[in-house]
Backbone as ProteinMPNN parsed JSONL, in Angstrom:
{"seq_chain_A": "MARGTAHIGKDSYQTKIEVGGHPLVGDEPERNGGHDAGPAPYDFVLAGLGSCTAITLRMYADRKQWPLDAVDVGLHLSPGDDGLMQIKRTLSFTGALDAEQKSRLAEIAEKTPVTLTLKAGMAISTSII", "coords_chain_A": {"N_chain_A": [[128.651, -175.107, 162.68], [127.3, -172.681, 161.84], [128.496, -169.329, 161.932], [128.783, -166.033, 163.298], [129.16, -162.446, 163.643], [128.458, -159.38, 165.352], [128.586, -155.86, 165.473], [128.233, -152.829, 167.156], [128.428, -149.331, 167.45], [128.425, -146.018, 168.735], [126.788, -144.66, 167.013], [123.687, -144.28, 166.555], [121.598, -147.025, 165.828], [122.738, -148.59, 163.889], [124.198, -151.55, 162.819], [127.038, -153.472, 162.267], [127.36, -156.458, 160.69], [128.635, -159.725, 160.316], [128.25, -162.686, 158.686], [128.945, -165.941, 157.923], [131.093, -165.048, 156.379], [130.03, -162.991, 154.923], [129.392, -159.59, 154.662], [126.954, -157.651, 156.326], [124.41, -155.183, 157.035], [122.614, -154.124, 159.765], [119.791, -152.426, 161.165], [117.513, -150.167, 162.774], [114.19, -149.06, 162.023], [113.377, -145.607, 161.25], [111.277, -144.769, 162.903], [111.817, -146.078, 165.232], [114.087, -144.909, 166.132], [116.31, -145.43, 164.603], [118.192, -145.341, 161.487], [117.251, -146.67, 159.352], [119.057, -148.107, 157.762], [119.432, -150.682, 157.088], [118.084, -154.039, 157.282], [115.861, -154.716, 160.051], [116.205, -156.526, 163.19], [114.174, -158.668, 163.353], [113.572, -158.82, 160.671], [115.781, -160.102, 159.62], [115.412, -162.635, 160.708], [113.135, -163.46, 159.298], [114.277, -163.388, 156.746], [116.15, -165.474, 156.873], [114.443, -167.693, 157.232], [112.866, -167.51, 154.905], [114.8, -167.76, 152.862], [115.865, -170.314, 153.439], [113.569, -171.87, 153.058], [112.965, -171.431, 150.299], [115.358, -172.35, 149.064], [115.462, -175.037, 149.927], [113.102, -176.066, 148.762], [113.7, -175.675, 146.07], [115.909, -177.406, 145.789], [114.656, -179.871, 146.348], [112.71, -180.063, 144.298], [114.426, -180.057, 142.082], [115.848, -182.445, 142.513], [113.78, -184.273, 142.194], [113.238, -183.801, 139.612], [111.181, -182.1, 138.805], [109.002, -179.796, 137.069], [109.597, -177.071, 138.086], [109.767, -173.707, 137.892], [110.086, -171.369, 139.4], [110.048, -170.261, 142.824], [108.207, -168.447, 145.128], [108.281, -167.023, 148.279], [106.278, -165.828, 150.735], [106.283, -163.947, 153.734], [105.074, -163.194, 156.97], [105.396, -161.742, 160.024], [103.915, -161.629, 163.153], [102.094, -160.926, 166.228], [100.245, -163.662, 167.533], [96.858, -164.82, 168.221], [97.12, -165.805, 170.763], [99.044, -164.224, 171.813], [101.651, -164.943, 171.415], [104.477, -164.75, 169.217], [104.083, -165.273, 165.732], [104.609, -166.728, 162.51], [103.338, -166.273, 159.368], [103.36, -168.041, 156.454], [103.439, -167.986, 152.951], [103.304, -169.749, 149.901], [104.206, -169.632, 146.525], [104.171, -170.973, 143.33], [105.829, -171.197, 140.202], [105.543, -172.736, 137.147], [104.957, -175.902, 135.509], [103.552, -177.531, 137.488], [101.657, -180.116, 139.056], [98.701, -180.462, 141.169], [99.26, -182.316, 143.198], [102.075, -182.282, 143.324], [102.521, -179.629, 144.135], [101.29, -179.717, 146.646], [102.975, -181.538, 147.924], [105.347, -180.062, 147.965], [104.575, -178.051, 149.744], [104.37, -179.594, 152.056], [107.046, -180.297, 152.366], [108.117, -177.78, 152.868], [107.397, -177.418, 155.508], [109.284, -178.902, 156.763], [111.809, -177.849, 156.522], [115.201, -177.043, 157.484], [115.504, -174.531, 158.959], [112.836, -173.938, 159.515], [112.152, -176.103, 161.201], [113.938, -175.607, 163.319], [113.059, -173.083, 164.27], [110.449, -173.75, 165.068], [110.957, -175.627, 167.074], [112.415, -174.203, 168.89], [115.353, -173.04, 170.66], [118.297, -173.419, 172.662], [120.086, -170.732, 174.102], [123.17, -169.652, 175.061], [124.961, -167.322, 176.982], [127.976, -165.577, 177.403], [130.627, -163.674, 178.897], [133.535, -162.325, 177.47]], "CA_chain_A": [[127.672, -175.079, 161.606], [127.225, -171.295, 161.361], [129.128, -168.364, 162.83], [128.552, -164.65, 162.932], [129.522, -161.401, 164.594], [127.733, -158.118, 165.218], [129.264, -154.759, 166.155], [127.526, -151.545, 167.156], [129.113, -148.249, 168.155], [127.545, -145.008, 169.315], [125.993, -144.027, 165.966], [122.32, -144.825, 166.573], [121.458, -148.476, 165.957], [123.329, -149.29, 162.756], [125.023, -152.647, 163.303], [127.821, -154.176, 161.254], [127.196, -157.892, 160.906], [129.28, -160.623, 159.367], [127.769, -164.048, 158.836], [129.456, -166.785, 156.841], [132.003, -164.282, 155.538], [129.279, -161.979, 154.18], [129.073, -158.409, 155.472], [125.579, -157.155, 156.282], [124.136, -154.061, 157.92], [121.312, -154.127, 160.405], [119.427, -151.134, 161.736], [116.109, -150.028, 163.149], [113.536, -148.01, 161.234], [113.425, -144.265, 161.842], [110.272, -144.648, 163.967], [112.406, -146.654, 166.437], [115.309, -144.191, 166.441], [117.401, -145.793, 163.705], [118.267, -144.635, 160.201], [116.736, -147.594, 158.337], [120.179, -148.387, 156.861], [119.431, -152.106, 156.804], [116.959, -154.742, 157.897], [115.763, -154.798, 161.505], [116.484, -157.899, 163.618], [113.171, -159.651, 162.935], [113.67, -158.971, 159.216], [116.791, -161.135, 159.367], [114.789, -163.926, 161.013], [112.311, -163.793, 158.128], [115.174, -163.644, 155.614], [116.691, -166.816, 157.037], [113.382, -168.659, 156.979], [112.497, -167.443, 153.487], [115.895, -168.312, 152.075], [115.917, -171.761, 153.671], [112.395, -172.464, 152.418], [113.132, -171.389, 148.846], [116.473, -173.223, 148.666], [115.075, -176.433, 150.145], [112.117, -176.45, 147.748], [114.419, -175.757, 144.795], [116.686, -178.658, 145.822], [113.74, -181.01, 146.285], [112.153, -180.124, 142.938], [115.507, -180.453, 141.168], [116.115, -183.867, 142.719], [112.644, -185.013, 141.632], [113.14, -183.373, 138.207], [109.859, -181.502, 138.603], [109.069, -178.571, 136.258], [109.454, -175.88, 138.927], [110.546, -172.593, 137.35], [110.394, -170.405, 140.456], [109.32, -170.311, 144.094], [108.126, -167.189, 145.883], [107.907, -167.268, 149.663], [105.824, -164.63, 151.44], [106.389, -164.141, 155.182], [104.545, -162.113, 157.797], [105.593, -161.997, 161.447], [103.022, -160.81, 163.984], [101.601, -161.66, 167.394], [99.056, -164.474, 167.302], [95.75, -164.601, 169.146], [97.583, -166.178, 172.099], [100.068, -163.273, 172.213], [102.968, -165.405, 170.98], [104.823, -164.379, 167.845], [103.857, -166.317, 164.739], [104.949, -166.399, 161.127], [102.468, -166.823, 158.327], [104.171, -168.239, 155.249], [102.703, -168.357, 151.751], [104.147, -170.266, 148.828], [103.692, -169.47, 145.163], [105.028, -171.713, 142.421], [105.734, -170.981, 138.772], [105.953, -173.937, 136.441], [103.868, -176.832, 135.185], [103.382, -178.49, 138.576], [100.269, -180.509, 139.313], [98.256, -180.196, 142.538], [99.96, -183.222, 144.107], [103.447, -181.781, 143.492], [102.44, -178.415, 144.956], [100.987, -180.151, 147.999], [104.191, -182.142, 148.47], [106.28, -178.972, 148.256], [104.103, -177.415, 150.974], [104.77, -180.495, 153.143], [108.499, -180.17, 152.515], [108.368, -176.472, 153.492], [107.239, -177.585, 156.956], [110.396, -179.71, 157.267], [113.107, -177.242, 156.239], [115.986, -176.92, 158.717], [115.2, -173.331, 159.739], [111.474, -174.107, 160.014], [112.194, -177.012, 162.35], [114.637, -174.926, 164.408], [112.187, -172.062, 164.84], [109.329, -174.406, 165.74], [111.429, -176.328, 168.265], [113.117, -173.312, 169.809], [116.736, -173.449, 170.874], [118.986, -172.86, 173.819], [121.073, -169.69, 173.835], [124.001, -169.407, 176.225], [125.663, -166.051, 176.863], [129.114, -165.443, 178.29], [131.436, -162.468, 178.716], [134.941, -162.661, 177.241]], "C_chain_A": [[127.551, -173.684, 161.006], [127.872, -170.396, 162.407], [128.82, -166.961, 162.349], [129.043, -163.711, 164.01], [128.64, -160.183, 164.323], [128.456, -157.066, 166.038], [128.425, -153.5, 166.024], [128.344, -150.546, 167.958], [128.094, -147.291, 168.739], [126.636, -144.342, 168.29], [124.648, -144.721, 165.815], [122.345, -146.341, 166.664], [122.041, -149.258, 164.783], [124.348, -150.308, 163.265], [125.732, -153.304, 162.132], [127.803, -155.655, 161.616], [128.038, -158.634, 159.881], [128.803, -162.034, 159.687], [128.265, -164.848, 157.639], [130.372, -166.049, 155.888], [131.327, -163.197, 154.718], [128.969, -160.787, 155.07], [127.624, -157.972, 155.243], [125.472, -155.951, 157.2], [122.734, -154.227, 158.464], [121.045, -152.764, 161.004], [117.984, -151.222, 162.215], [115.49, -148.976, 162.237], [113.582, -146.676, 161.982], [112.447, -144.118, 162.995], [110.771, -145.229, 165.292], [113.742, -146.007, 166.797], [116.501, -144.541, 165.575], [117.389, -144.943, 162.447], [117.792, -145.511, 159.044], [117.806, -147.931, 157.283], [120.27, -149.861, 156.481], [118.239, -152.75, 157.471], [117.025, -154.675, 159.425], [115.947, -156.261, 161.922], [115.44, -158.938, 163.193], [113.16, -159.842, 161.417], [114.692, -160.047, 158.851], [116.249, -162.528, 159.684], [113.946, -164.377, 159.823], [113.181, -164.112, 156.912], [115.75, -165.054, 155.691], [115.658, -167.885, 156.736], [113.003, -168.68, 155.502], [113.545, -168.06, 152.589], [115.958, -169.824, 152.218], [114.753, -172.457, 152.981], [112.592, -172.543, 150.908], [114.225, -172.357, 148.381], [116.087, -174.691, 148.808], [114.079, -176.903, 149.087], [112.754, -176.562, 146.366], [115.194, -177.07, 144.721], [115.775, -179.874, 145.646], [113.178, -181.174, 144.869], [113.205, -180.549, 141.926], [115.791, -181.945, 141.28], [115.021, -184.74, 142.108], [112.468, -184.75, 140.134], [111.728, -182.878, 137.877], [110.01, -180.191, 137.841], [108.789, -177.298, 137.069], [110.358, -174.786, 138.379], [110.971, -171.612, 138.433], [109.529, -170.674, 141.678], [109.344, -168.921, 144.684], [107.588, -167.52, 147.265], [107.525, -165.931, 150.281], [105.831, -164.917, 152.932], [105.847, -162.932, 155.915], [104.657, -162.523, 159.256], [104.691, -161.072, 162.24], [102.619, -161.614, 165.211], [100.343, -162.447, 167.024], [97.979, -164.145, 168.321], [96.145, -164.904, 170.588], [98.676, -165.244, 172.621], [101.482, -163.692, 171.823], [103.216, -164.996, 169.534], [104.573, -165.564, 166.924], [104.271, -165.805, 163.371], [103.934, -167.068, 160.224], [103.285, -166.859, 157.044], [103.246, -168.626, 154.103], [103.706, -168.78, 150.691], [103.448, -170.064, 147.498], [104.686, -170.127, 144.219], [104.757, -171.308, 140.98], [106.292, -172.225, 138.089], [104.77, -174.874, 136.297], [103.746, -177.931, 136.238], [101.915, -178.863, 138.705], [99.959, -180.275, 140.798], [98.99, -181.073, 143.553], [101.398, -182.763, 144.363], [103.457, -180.524, 144.36], [102.181, -178.771, 146.417], [102.223, -180.754, 148.665], [105.223, -181.079, 148.806], [105.875, -178.228, 149.528], [104.462, -178.277, 152.189], [106.266, -180.367, 153.423], [108.844, -178.839, 153.186], [108.271, -176.559, 155.015], [108.398, -178.344, 157.589], [111.763, -179.096, 156.987], [113.88, -177.064, 157.546], [115.635, -175.699, 159.567], [113.772, -173.396, 160.289], [111.482, -174.973, 161.271], [112.88, -176.373, 163.556], [113.735, -173.896, 165.074], [111.024, -172.686, 165.603], [109.751, -175.07, 167.049], [111.983, -175.386, 169.322], [114.553, -173.786, 169.951], [117.296, -172.784, 172.101], [119.968, -171.796, 173.34], [121.852, -169.479, 175.125], [124.811, -168.147, 175.972], [126.81, -166.024, 177.867], [129.852, -164.157, 177.96], [132.871, -162.897, 178.515], [135.815, -161.435, 177.444]], "O_chain_A": [[127.685, -173.518, 159.793], [127.806, -170.665, 163.607], [128.622, -166.723, 161.158], [129.308, -164.119, 165.141], [128.145, -159.987, 163.213], [128.889, -157.331, 167.159], [127.966, -153.147, 164.937], [128.885, -150.874, 169.014], [127.025, -147.706, 169.185], [125.788, -143.531, 168.664], [124.508, -145.651, 165.021], [123.054, -146.89, 167.507], [121.851, -150.471, 164.698], [125.244, -149.972, 164.039], [125.108, -153.65, 161.129], [128.188, -156.042, 162.719], [128.14, -158.223, 158.725], [128.938, -162.51, 160.814], [128.032, -164.477, 156.489], [130.428, -166.384, 154.705], [131.978, -162.548, 153.899], [128.351, -160.946, 156.123], [127.142, -157.934, 154.111], [126.34, -155.725, 158.044], [121.784, -154.444, 157.712], [121.98, -152.026, 161.317], [117.33, -152.254, 162.065], [116.192, -148.097, 161.736], [113.799, -146.635, 163.193], [112.74, -143.421, 163.966], [110.226, -144.919, 166.352], [114.453, -146.503, 167.671], [117.593, -144.01, 165.782], [116.665, -143.951, 162.356], [117.919, -145.126, 157.882], [117.517, -148.028, 156.091], [121.092, -150.242, 155.647], [117.466, -152.077, 158.153], [118.105, -154.589, 160.01], [115.851, -157.151, 161.076], [115.817, -160.006, 162.71], [112.78, -160.907, 160.929], [114.498, -160.804, 157.9], [116.59, -163.496, 159.004], [114.03, -165.527, 159.392], [112.855, -165.009, 156.134], [115.828, -165.75, 154.678], [115.956, -168.871, 156.063], [112.839, -169.75, 154.917], [113.219, -168.799, 151.66], [116.091, -170.537, 151.223], [114.93, -173.519, 152.384], [112.408, -173.603, 150.308], [114.034, -173.096, 147.415], [116.353, -175.496, 147.915], [114.2, -178.014, 148.572], [112.392, -177.44, 145.581], [115.143, -177.767, 143.707], [116.088, -180.791, 144.887], [113.17, -182.273, 144.314], [112.911, -181.318, 141.01], [115.955, -182.631, 140.271], [115.3, -185.813, 141.572], [111.653, -185.394, 139.473], [111.165, -183.192, 136.828], [111.045, -179.534, 137.953], [107.86, -176.549, 136.767], [111.581, -174.923, 138.398], [112.082, -171.082, 138.395], [108.435, -171.232, 141.582], [110.396, -168.283, 144.732], [106.575, -168.205, 147.407], [108.341, -165.011, 150.345], [105.434, -166.001, 153.358], [106.117, -161.791, 155.541], [104.083, -163.529, 159.673], [104.699, -159.86, 162.025], [102.78, -162.835, 165.24], [99.484, -161.954, 166.292], [98.172, -163.288, 169.183], [95.581, -164.337, 171.525], [99.181, -165.433, 173.727], [102.409, -162.885, 171.893], [102.286, -164.907, 168.732], [104.821, -166.713, 167.291], [104.281, -164.601, 163.116], [103.701, -168.274, 160.307], [103.829, -165.845, 156.606], [102.378, -169.485, 154.258], [104.807, -168.238, 150.599], [102.247, -170.298, 147.369], [105.889, -169.874, 144.292], [103.61, -171.101, 140.585], [107.379, -172.698, 138.421], [103.714, -174.66, 136.893], [103.827, -179.117, 135.919], [101.033, -178.031, 138.491], [100.846, -179.934, 141.58], [99.306, -180.615, 144.651], [101.883, -182.845, 145.491], [104.317, -180.38, 145.229], [102.785, -178.191, 147.319], [102.482, -180.503, 149.842], [105.906, -181.182, 149.826], [106.736, -177.818, 150.306], [104.819, -177.743, 153.239], [106.692, -180.334, 154.577], [109.772, -178.781, 153.993], [108.984, -175.852, 155.726], [108.491, -178.425, 158.813], [112.782, -179.756, 157.194], [113.27, -176.947, 158.609], [115.483, -175.824, 160.782], [113.525, -172.956, 161.412], [110.886, -174.61, 162.285], [112.449, -176.574, 164.692], [113.654, -173.84, 166.301], [110.655, -172.2, 166.672], [108.993, -175.076, 168.019], [112.019, -175.721, 170.506], [114.921, -174.83, 169.412], [116.834, -171.725, 172.527], [120.603, -171.949, 172.297], [121.269, -169.165, 176.162], [125.295, -167.932, 174.861], [126.643, -166.397, 179.028], [129.713, -163.618, 176.862], [133.391, -163.72, 179.269], [137.034, -161.515, 177.296]]}, "name": "protein", "num_of_chains": 1, "seq": "MARGTAHIGKDSYQTKIEVGGHPLVGDEPERNGGHDAGPAPYDFVLAGLGSCTAITLRMYADRKQWPLDAVDVGLHLSPGDDGLMQIKRTLSFTGALDAEQKSRLAEIAEKTPVTLTLKAGMAISTSII"}
């Protein structure tokens, strides 16, 4: 379904990443000893969720032929009251949508593939090659 690689050398925390044939750079902010040359690991998690949310809502609105001009997805990752990490997501729509359409889009946001994966958790197996 998806494949990626990450490589880090001895130069601080800058990491060369390739996902789906696209080169990316990850890093840590200066306060964590990095050079802030790219997003930090949790930033990529938010990027995946935000992208999946926006794309899914665009596809849904297009299929329904709704007058959705744009979707903005705001994301904030922080510890919750229970100490577990949580993401607060906000949606903003541009276009002549009525309240029922906006509500339906919010329901669809809860069913995007990345949303469902993050909510369900997943197994990670590690091996040495």
